[in-house]
Short mmCIF file of C-alpha atoms and ligand atoms in Angstrom, two decimals:
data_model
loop_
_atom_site.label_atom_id
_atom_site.label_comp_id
_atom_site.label_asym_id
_atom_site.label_seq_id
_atom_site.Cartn_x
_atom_site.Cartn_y
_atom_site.Cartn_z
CA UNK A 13 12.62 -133.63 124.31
CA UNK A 14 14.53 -131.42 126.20
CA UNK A 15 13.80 -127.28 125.37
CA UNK A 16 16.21 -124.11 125.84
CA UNK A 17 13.52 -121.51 126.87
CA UNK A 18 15.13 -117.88 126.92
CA UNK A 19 12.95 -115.00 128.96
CA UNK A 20 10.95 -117.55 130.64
CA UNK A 21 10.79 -115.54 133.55
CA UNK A 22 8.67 -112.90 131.05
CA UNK A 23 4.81 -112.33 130.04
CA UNK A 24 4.78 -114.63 126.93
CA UNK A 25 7.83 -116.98 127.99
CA UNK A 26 6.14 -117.63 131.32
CA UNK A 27 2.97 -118.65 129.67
CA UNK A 28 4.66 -120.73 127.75
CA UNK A 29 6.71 -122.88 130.16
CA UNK A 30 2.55 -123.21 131.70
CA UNK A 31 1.52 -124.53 128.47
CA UNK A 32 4.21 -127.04 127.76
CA UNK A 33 4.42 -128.42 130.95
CA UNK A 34 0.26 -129.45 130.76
CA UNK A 35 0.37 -130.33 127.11
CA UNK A 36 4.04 -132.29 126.99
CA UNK A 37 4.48 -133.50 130.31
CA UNK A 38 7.91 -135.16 129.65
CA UNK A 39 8.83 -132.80 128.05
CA UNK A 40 12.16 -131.40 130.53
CA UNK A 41 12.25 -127.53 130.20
CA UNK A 42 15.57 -125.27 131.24
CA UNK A 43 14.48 -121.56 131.58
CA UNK A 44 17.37 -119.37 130.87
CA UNK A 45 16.51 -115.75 132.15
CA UNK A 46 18.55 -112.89 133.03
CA UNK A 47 15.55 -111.40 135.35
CA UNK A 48 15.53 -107.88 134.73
CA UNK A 49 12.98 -105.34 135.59
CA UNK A 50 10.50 -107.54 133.23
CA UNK A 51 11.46 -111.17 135.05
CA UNK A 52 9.68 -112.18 137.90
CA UNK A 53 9.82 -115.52 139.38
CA UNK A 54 6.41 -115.38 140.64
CA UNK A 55 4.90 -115.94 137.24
CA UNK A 56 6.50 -119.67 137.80
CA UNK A 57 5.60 -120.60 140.98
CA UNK A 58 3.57 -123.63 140.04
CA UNK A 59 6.42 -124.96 138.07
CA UNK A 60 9.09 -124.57 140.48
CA UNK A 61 8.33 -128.01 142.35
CA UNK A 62 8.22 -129.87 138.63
CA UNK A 63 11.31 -132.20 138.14
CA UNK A 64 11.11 -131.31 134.55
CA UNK A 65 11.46 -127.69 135.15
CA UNK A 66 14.75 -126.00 136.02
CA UNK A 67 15.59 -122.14 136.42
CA UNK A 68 19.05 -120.77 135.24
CA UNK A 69 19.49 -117.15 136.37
CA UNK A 70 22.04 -115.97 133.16
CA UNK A 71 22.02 -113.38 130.43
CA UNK A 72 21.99 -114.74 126.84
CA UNK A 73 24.98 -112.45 125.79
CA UNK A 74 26.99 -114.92 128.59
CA UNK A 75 28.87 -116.87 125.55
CA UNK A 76 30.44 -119.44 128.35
CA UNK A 77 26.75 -119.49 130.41
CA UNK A 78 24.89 -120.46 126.93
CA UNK A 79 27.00 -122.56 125.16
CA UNK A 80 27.19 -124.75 128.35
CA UNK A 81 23.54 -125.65 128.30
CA UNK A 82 23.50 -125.66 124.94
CA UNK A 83 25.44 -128.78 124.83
CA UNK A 84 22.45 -130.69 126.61
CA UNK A 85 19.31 -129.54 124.64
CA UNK A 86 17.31 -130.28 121.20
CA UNK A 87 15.64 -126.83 121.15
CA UNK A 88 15.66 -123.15 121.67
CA UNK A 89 12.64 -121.05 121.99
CA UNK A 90 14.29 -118.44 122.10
CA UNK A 91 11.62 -114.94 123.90
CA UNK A 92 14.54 -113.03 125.39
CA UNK A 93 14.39 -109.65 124.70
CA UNK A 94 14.07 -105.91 126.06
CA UNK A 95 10.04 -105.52 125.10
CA UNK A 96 8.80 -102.16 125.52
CA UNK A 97 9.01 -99.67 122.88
CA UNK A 98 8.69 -96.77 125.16
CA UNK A 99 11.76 -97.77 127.55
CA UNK A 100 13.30 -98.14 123.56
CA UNK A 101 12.71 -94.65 123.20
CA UNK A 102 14.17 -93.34 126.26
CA UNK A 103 17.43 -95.83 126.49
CA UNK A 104 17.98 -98.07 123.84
CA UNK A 105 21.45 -99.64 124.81
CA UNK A 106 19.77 -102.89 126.36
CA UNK A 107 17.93 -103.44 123.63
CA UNK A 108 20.61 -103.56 120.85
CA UNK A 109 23.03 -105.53 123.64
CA UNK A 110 19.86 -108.07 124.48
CA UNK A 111 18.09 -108.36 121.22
CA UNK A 112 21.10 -108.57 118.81
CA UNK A 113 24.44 -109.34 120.68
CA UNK A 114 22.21 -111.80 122.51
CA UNK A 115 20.73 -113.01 119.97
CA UNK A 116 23.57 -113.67 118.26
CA UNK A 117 25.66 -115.31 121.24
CA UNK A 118 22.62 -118.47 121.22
CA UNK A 119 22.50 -118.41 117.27
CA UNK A 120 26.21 -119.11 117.33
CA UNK A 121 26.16 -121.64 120.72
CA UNK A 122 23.23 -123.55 118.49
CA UNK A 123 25.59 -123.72 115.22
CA UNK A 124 28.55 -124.82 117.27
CA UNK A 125 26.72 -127.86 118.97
CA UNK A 126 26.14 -129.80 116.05
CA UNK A 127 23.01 -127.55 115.02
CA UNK A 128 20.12 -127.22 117.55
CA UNK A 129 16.73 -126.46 116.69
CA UNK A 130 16.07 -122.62 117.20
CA UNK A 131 13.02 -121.25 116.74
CA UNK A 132 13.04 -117.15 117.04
CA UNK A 133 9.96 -115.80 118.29
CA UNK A 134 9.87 -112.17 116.75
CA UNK A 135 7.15 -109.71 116.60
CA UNK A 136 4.71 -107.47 113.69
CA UNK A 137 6.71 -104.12 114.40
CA UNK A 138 9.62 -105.14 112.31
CA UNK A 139 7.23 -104.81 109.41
CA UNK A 140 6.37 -100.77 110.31
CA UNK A 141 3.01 -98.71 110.01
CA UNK A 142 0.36 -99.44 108.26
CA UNK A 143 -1.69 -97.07 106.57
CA UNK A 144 -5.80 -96.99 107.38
CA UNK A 145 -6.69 -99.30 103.93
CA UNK A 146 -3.21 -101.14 103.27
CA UNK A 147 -3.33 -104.76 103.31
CA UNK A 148 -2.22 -106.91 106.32
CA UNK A 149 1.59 -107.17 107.18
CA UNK A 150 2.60 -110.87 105.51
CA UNK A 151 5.35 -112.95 105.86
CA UNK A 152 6.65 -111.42 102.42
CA UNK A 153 6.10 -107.40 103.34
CA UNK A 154 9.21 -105.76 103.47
CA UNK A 155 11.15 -104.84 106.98
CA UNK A 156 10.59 -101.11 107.86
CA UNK A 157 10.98 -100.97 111.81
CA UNK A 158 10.57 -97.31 113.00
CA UNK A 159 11.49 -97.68 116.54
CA UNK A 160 14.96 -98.67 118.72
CA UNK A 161 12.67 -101.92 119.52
CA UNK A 162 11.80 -102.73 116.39
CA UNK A 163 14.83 -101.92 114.81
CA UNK A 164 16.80 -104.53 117.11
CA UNK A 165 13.92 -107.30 116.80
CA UNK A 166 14.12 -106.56 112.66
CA UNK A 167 17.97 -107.13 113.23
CA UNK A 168 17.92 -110.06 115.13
CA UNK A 169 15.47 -111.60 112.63
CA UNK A 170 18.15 -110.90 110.24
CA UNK A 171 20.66 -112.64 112.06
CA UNK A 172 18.39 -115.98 112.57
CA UNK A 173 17.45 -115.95 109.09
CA UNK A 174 21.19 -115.91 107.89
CA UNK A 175 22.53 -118.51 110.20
CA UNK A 176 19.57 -120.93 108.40
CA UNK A 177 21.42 -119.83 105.02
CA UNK A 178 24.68 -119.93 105.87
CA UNK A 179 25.03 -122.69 107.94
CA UNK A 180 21.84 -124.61 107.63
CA UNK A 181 21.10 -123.67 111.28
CA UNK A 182 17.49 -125.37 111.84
CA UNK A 183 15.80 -121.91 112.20
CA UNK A 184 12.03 -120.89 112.58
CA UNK A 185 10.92 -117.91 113.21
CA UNK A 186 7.16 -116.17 114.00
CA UNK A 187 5.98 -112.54 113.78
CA UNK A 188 3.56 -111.92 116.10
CA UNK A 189 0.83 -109.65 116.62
CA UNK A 190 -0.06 -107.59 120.55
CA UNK A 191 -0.40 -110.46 122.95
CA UNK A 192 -2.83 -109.58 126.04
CA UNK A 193 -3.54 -112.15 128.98
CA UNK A 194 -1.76 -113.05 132.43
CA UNK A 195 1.30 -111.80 134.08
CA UNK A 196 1.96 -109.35 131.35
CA UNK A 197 3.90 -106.28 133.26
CA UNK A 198 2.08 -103.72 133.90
CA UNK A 199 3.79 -101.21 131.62
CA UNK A 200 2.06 -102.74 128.80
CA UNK A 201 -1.60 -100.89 127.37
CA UNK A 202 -3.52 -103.23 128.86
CA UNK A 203 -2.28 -104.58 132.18
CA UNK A 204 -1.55 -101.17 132.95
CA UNK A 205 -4.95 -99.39 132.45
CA UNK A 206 -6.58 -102.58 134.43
CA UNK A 207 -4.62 -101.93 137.08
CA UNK A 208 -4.40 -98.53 137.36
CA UNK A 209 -8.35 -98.64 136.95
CA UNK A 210 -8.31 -101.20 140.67
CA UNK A 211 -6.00 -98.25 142.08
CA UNK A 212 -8.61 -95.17 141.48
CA UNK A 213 -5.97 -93.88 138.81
CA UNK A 214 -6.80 -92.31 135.58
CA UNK A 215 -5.59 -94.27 132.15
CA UNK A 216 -2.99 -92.56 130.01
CA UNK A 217 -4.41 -92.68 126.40
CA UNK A 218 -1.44 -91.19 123.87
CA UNK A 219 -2.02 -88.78 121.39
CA UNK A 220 -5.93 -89.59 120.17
CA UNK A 221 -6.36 -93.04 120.75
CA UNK A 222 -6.59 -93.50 117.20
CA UNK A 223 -3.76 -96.07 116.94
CA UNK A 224 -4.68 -99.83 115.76
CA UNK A 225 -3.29 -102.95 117.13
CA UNK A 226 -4.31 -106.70 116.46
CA UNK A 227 -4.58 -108.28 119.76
CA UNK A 228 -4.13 -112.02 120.41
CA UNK A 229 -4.77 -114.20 123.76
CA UNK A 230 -1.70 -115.25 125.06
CA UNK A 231 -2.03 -118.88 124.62
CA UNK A 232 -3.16 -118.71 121.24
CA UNK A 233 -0.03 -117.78 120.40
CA UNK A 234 1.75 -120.14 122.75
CA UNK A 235 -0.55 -122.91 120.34
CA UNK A 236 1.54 -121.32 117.28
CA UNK A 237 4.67 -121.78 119.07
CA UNK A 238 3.57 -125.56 119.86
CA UNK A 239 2.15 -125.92 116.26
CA UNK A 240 5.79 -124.34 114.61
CA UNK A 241 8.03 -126.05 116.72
CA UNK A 242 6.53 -129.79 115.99
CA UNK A 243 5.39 -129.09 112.40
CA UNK A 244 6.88 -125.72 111.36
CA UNK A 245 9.15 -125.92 108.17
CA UNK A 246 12.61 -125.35 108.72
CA UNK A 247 14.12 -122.10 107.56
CA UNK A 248 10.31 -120.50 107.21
CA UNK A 249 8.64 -117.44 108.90
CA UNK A 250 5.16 -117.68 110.35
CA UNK A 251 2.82 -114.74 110.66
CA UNK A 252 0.60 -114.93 114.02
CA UNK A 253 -2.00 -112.72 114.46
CA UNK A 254 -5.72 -112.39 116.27
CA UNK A 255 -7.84 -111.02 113.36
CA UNK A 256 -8.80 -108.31 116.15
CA UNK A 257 -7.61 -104.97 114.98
CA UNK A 258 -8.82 -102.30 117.53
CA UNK A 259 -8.12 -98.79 117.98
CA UNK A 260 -6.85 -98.02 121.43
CA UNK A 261 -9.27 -95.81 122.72
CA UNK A 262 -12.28 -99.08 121.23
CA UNK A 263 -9.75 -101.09 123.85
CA UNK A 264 -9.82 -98.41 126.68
CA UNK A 265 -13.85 -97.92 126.19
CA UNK A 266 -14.17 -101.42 126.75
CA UNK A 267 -11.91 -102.09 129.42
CA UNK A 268 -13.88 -99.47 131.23
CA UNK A 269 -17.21 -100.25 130.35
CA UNK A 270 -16.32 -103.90 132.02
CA UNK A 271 -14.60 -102.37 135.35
CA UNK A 272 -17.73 -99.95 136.13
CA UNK A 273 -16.00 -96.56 134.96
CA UNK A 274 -16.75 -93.63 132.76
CA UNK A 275 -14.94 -91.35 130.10
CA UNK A 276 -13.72 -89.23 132.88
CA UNK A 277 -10.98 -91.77 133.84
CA UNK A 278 -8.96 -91.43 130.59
CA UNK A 279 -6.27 -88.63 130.46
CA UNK A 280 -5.16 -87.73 126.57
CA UNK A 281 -1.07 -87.92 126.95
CA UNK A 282 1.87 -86.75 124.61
CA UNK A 283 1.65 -88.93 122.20
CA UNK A 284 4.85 -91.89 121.90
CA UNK A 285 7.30 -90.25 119.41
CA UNK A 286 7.00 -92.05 115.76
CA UNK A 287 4.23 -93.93 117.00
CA UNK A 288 3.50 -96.70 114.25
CA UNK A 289 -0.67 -96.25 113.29
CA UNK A 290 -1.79 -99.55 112.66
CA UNK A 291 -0.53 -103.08 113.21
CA UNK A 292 -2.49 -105.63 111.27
CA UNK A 293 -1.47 -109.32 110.35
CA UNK A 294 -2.48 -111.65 107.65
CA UNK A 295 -1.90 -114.99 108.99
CA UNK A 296 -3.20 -117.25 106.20
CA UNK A 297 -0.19 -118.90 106.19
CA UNK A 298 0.03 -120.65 109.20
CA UNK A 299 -3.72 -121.36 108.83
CA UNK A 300 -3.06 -122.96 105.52
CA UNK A 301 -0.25 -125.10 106.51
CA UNK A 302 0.05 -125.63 110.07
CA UNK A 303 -3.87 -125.24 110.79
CA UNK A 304 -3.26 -122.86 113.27
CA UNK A 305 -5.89 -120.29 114.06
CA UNK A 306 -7.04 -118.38 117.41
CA UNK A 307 -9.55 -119.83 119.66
CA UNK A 308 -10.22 -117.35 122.41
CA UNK A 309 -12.43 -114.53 120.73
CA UNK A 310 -11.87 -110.82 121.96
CA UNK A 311 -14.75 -110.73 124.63
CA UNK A 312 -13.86 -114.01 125.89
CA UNK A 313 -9.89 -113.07 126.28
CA UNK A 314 -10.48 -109.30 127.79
CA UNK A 315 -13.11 -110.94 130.37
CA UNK A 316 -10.11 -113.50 131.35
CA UNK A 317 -7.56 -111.11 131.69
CA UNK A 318 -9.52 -108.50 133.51
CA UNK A 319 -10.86 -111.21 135.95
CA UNK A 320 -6.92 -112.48 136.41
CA UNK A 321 -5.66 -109.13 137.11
CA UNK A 322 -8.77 -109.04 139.70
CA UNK A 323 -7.80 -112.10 141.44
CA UNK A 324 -4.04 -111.60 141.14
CA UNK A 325 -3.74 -108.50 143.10
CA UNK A 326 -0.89 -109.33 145.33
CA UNK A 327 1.08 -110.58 142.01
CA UNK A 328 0.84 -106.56 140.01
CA UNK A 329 0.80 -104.54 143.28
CA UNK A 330 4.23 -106.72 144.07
CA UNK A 331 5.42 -105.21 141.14
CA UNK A 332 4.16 -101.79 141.55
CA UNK A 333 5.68 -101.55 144.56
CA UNK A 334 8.91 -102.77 143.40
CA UNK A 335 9.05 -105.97 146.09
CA UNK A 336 8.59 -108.49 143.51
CA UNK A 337 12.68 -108.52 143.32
CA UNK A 338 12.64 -110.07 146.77
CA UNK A 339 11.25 -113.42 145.20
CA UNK A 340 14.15 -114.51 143.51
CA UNK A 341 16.50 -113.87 147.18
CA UNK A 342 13.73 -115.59 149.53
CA UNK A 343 13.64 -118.72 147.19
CA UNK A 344 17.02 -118.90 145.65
CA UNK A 345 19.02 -117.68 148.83
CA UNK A 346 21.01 -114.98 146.87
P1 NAD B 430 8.84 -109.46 128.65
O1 NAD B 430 9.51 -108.13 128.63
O2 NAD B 430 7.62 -109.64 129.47
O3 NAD B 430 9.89 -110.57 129.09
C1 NAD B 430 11.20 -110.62 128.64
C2 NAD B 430 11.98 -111.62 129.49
O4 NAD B 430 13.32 -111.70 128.97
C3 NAD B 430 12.10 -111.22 130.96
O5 NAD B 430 11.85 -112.32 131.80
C4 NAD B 430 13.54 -110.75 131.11
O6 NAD B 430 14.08 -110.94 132.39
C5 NAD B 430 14.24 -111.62 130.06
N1 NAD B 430 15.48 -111.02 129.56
C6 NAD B 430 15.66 -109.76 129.10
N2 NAD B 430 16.94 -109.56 128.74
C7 NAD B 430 17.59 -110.74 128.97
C8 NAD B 430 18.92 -111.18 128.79
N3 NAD B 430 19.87 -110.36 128.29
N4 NAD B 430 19.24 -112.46 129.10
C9 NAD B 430 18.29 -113.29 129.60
N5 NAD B 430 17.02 -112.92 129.81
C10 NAD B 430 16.66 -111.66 129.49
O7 NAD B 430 8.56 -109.78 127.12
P2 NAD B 430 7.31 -110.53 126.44
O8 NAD B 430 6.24 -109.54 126.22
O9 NAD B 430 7.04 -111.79 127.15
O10 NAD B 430 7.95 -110.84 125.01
C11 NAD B 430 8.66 -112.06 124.78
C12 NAD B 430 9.12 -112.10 123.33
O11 NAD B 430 8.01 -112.00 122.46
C13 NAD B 430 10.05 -110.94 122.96
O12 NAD B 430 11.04 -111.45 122.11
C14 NAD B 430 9.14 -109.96 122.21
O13 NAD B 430 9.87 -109.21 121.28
C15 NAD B 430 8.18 -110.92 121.54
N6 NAD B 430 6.83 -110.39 121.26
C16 NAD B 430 6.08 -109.83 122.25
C17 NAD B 430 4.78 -109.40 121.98
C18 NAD B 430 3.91 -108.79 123.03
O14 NAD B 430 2.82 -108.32 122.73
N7 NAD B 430 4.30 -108.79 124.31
C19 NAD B 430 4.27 -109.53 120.67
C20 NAD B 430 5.10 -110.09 119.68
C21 NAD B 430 6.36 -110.54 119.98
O1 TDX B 431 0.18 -95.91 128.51
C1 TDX B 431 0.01 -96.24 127.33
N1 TDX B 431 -0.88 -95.53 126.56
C2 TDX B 431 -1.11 -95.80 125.24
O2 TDX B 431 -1.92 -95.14 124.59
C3 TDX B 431 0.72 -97.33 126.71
C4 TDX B 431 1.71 -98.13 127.51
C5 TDX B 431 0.48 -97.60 125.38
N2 TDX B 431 -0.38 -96.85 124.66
C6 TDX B 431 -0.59 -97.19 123.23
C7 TDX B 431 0.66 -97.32 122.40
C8 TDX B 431 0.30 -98.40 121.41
O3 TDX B 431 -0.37 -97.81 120.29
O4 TDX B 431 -1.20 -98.47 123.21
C9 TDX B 431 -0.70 -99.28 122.15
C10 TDX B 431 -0.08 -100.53 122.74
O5 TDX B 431 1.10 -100.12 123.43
P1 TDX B 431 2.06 -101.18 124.16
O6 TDX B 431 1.24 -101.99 125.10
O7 TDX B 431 3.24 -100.44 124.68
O8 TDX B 431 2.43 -102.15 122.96
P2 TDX B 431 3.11 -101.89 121.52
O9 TDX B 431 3.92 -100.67 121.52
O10 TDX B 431 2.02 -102.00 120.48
O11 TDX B 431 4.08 -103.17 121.45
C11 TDX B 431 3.62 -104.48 121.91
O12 TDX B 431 3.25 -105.30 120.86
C12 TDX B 431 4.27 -105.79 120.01
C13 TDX B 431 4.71 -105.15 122.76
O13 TDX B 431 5.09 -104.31 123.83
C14 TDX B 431 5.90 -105.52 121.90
O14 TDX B 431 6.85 -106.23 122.68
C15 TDX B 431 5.41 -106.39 120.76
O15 TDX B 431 6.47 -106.68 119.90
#
């Protein structure tokens, strides 16, 4: 089995390449990644000596570039994307080029090389805000993104979804819930008020803190990836989720009841314009048919993460200081 991974060089993507390389080791991985701000080489260093691992600096919206290695694989799992909704806010050109166009350039490679295997990996936002008693987003609530992010991931979704229609592309796709665990960049809620916790720096909580997420471990999900990918049904959507809906100041409170700090380090912020309330996912189905559920409670995932950012210092102050776009040069020579 040889596997098309897009935005390897990422949080989730790199996590993933980790996984399959332990759990499918002949399985032969090619990591197409454009390495932007949110790529970083470093998050692969243990794979980079692996014969079944190769690294293809490229963007996905490179139609020549994609369809090339196209030619030579069974399967996309396909993470590239622009990922933060506040840079989504600010600038959202790289997210509709990315997310969409790019998108769309490996949707059409996969059609016209006899029909690869794609499986999407998408996220809960495209479903909206949930209000404080409404049910959990399911694989049947309606789209109703609300952000530049969202709005490109609901699109792209779109776009999967109607190459499985029209051409009988072999599409999957999952929905997933806040993912939290290693080499996640430290713009992100959590990697960002861990670390600026180790650097003496306040946390910046927006609006009230009253904001609900469901958080998942990392490689839980990258088990619902596995699980989809082997034994998904073609042309369905999978819900992932962590049962774990928390408010984000429960999340701050506990990251700084674990690190030794008091109330005093959290600074209330503007709050993120249209800033969705509550995130929740109902994820029944995959439980149901794929027997998917997560393993790594709350307590035991924070404690991991926390711990990895503590013993991975060189790897987030790298990228705080901006040097962590030397790696690619000293390895690759360019
Ligand atoms: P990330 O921002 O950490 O990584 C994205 C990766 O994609 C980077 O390595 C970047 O260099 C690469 N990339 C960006 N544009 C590219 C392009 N044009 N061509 C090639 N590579 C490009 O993102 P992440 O948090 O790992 O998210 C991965 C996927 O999972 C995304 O599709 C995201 O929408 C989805 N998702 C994320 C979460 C979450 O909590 N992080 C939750 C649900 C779904
Ligand atoms: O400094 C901060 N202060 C703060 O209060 C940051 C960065 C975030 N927040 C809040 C905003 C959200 O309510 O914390 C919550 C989590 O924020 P992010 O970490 O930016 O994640 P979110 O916006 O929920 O989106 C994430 O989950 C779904 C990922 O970034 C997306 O890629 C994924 O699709």
């Amino acid at each position: 089995m040889k596997l098309l991974i897009t935005g390897g060089a990422g949080f989730i993507g790199s996590n993933f390449i980790h996984y399959i390389l332990k759990e499918y080791p002949s399985y032969r991985i090619v990591n197409l990644d454009a390495l932007t701000y949110a790529g970083n080489l470093e998050n692969l260093k243990e794979a980079e000596n692996n014969p079944k691992y190769k690294f293809v600096k490229g963007n996905i919206c490179d139609e020549k570039l994609v369809n090339e290695l196209m030619k030579d694989i069974d399967i996309v799992v396909h993470f590239a994307a622009e990922s933060h909704v506040d840079r989504s806010i600010l600038n959202s050109g790289d997210f509709i080029k990315t997310n969409i166009n790019g998108t769309h350039t490996l949707l059409e490679a996969a059609k016209n090389t006899g029909g690869k295997r794609f499986h999407h990996i998408s996220t809960d936002e495209v479903y909206g805000s949930l209000g404080k008693n409404d049910p959990a987003f399911n694989e049947k609530t309606p789209y109703d993104p609300r952000s530049p992010y969202s709005a490109s991931k609901a699109s792209s979704d779109h776009l999967a979804r109607a190459y499985f229609h029209t051409y009988n592309l072999p599409v999957t796709i999952s929905n997933c819930s806040n993912n939290y665990g290693p080499y996640q960049f430290p713009e992100k809620l959590m990697p960002l008020f861990i670390t600026n916790l180790m650097e003496g720096k306040k946390v910046p909580v927006y609006g009230t803190g009253e904001n609900v997420r469901d958080w998942l471990f990392v490689e839980d999900h990258c088990r619902a990836i596995d699980k989809i990918i082997h034994q998904g049904k073609i042309g369905e959507t999978y819900c992932v989720g962590g049962d774990c809906e928390k408010t984000n100041l429960e999340i701050t409170r506990e990251i700084l009841k674990m690190m030794g700090k008091g109330e005093e380090a959290i600074e209330y912020v503007k709050d993120r314009p249209g800033h969705d309330k509550r995130y929740a996912i109902d994820f029944s189905k995959i439980k149901n048919e794929l027997g998917w559920e997560p393993k790594i409670s709350f307590e035991e995932g924070i404690k991991k993460t926390i711990e990895w950012y503590k013993n991975n210092q060189n790897w987030w102050r790298s990228i705080k200081s901006g040097n962590y776009k030397n790696y690619y040069k000293k390895q690759y020579g360019k």
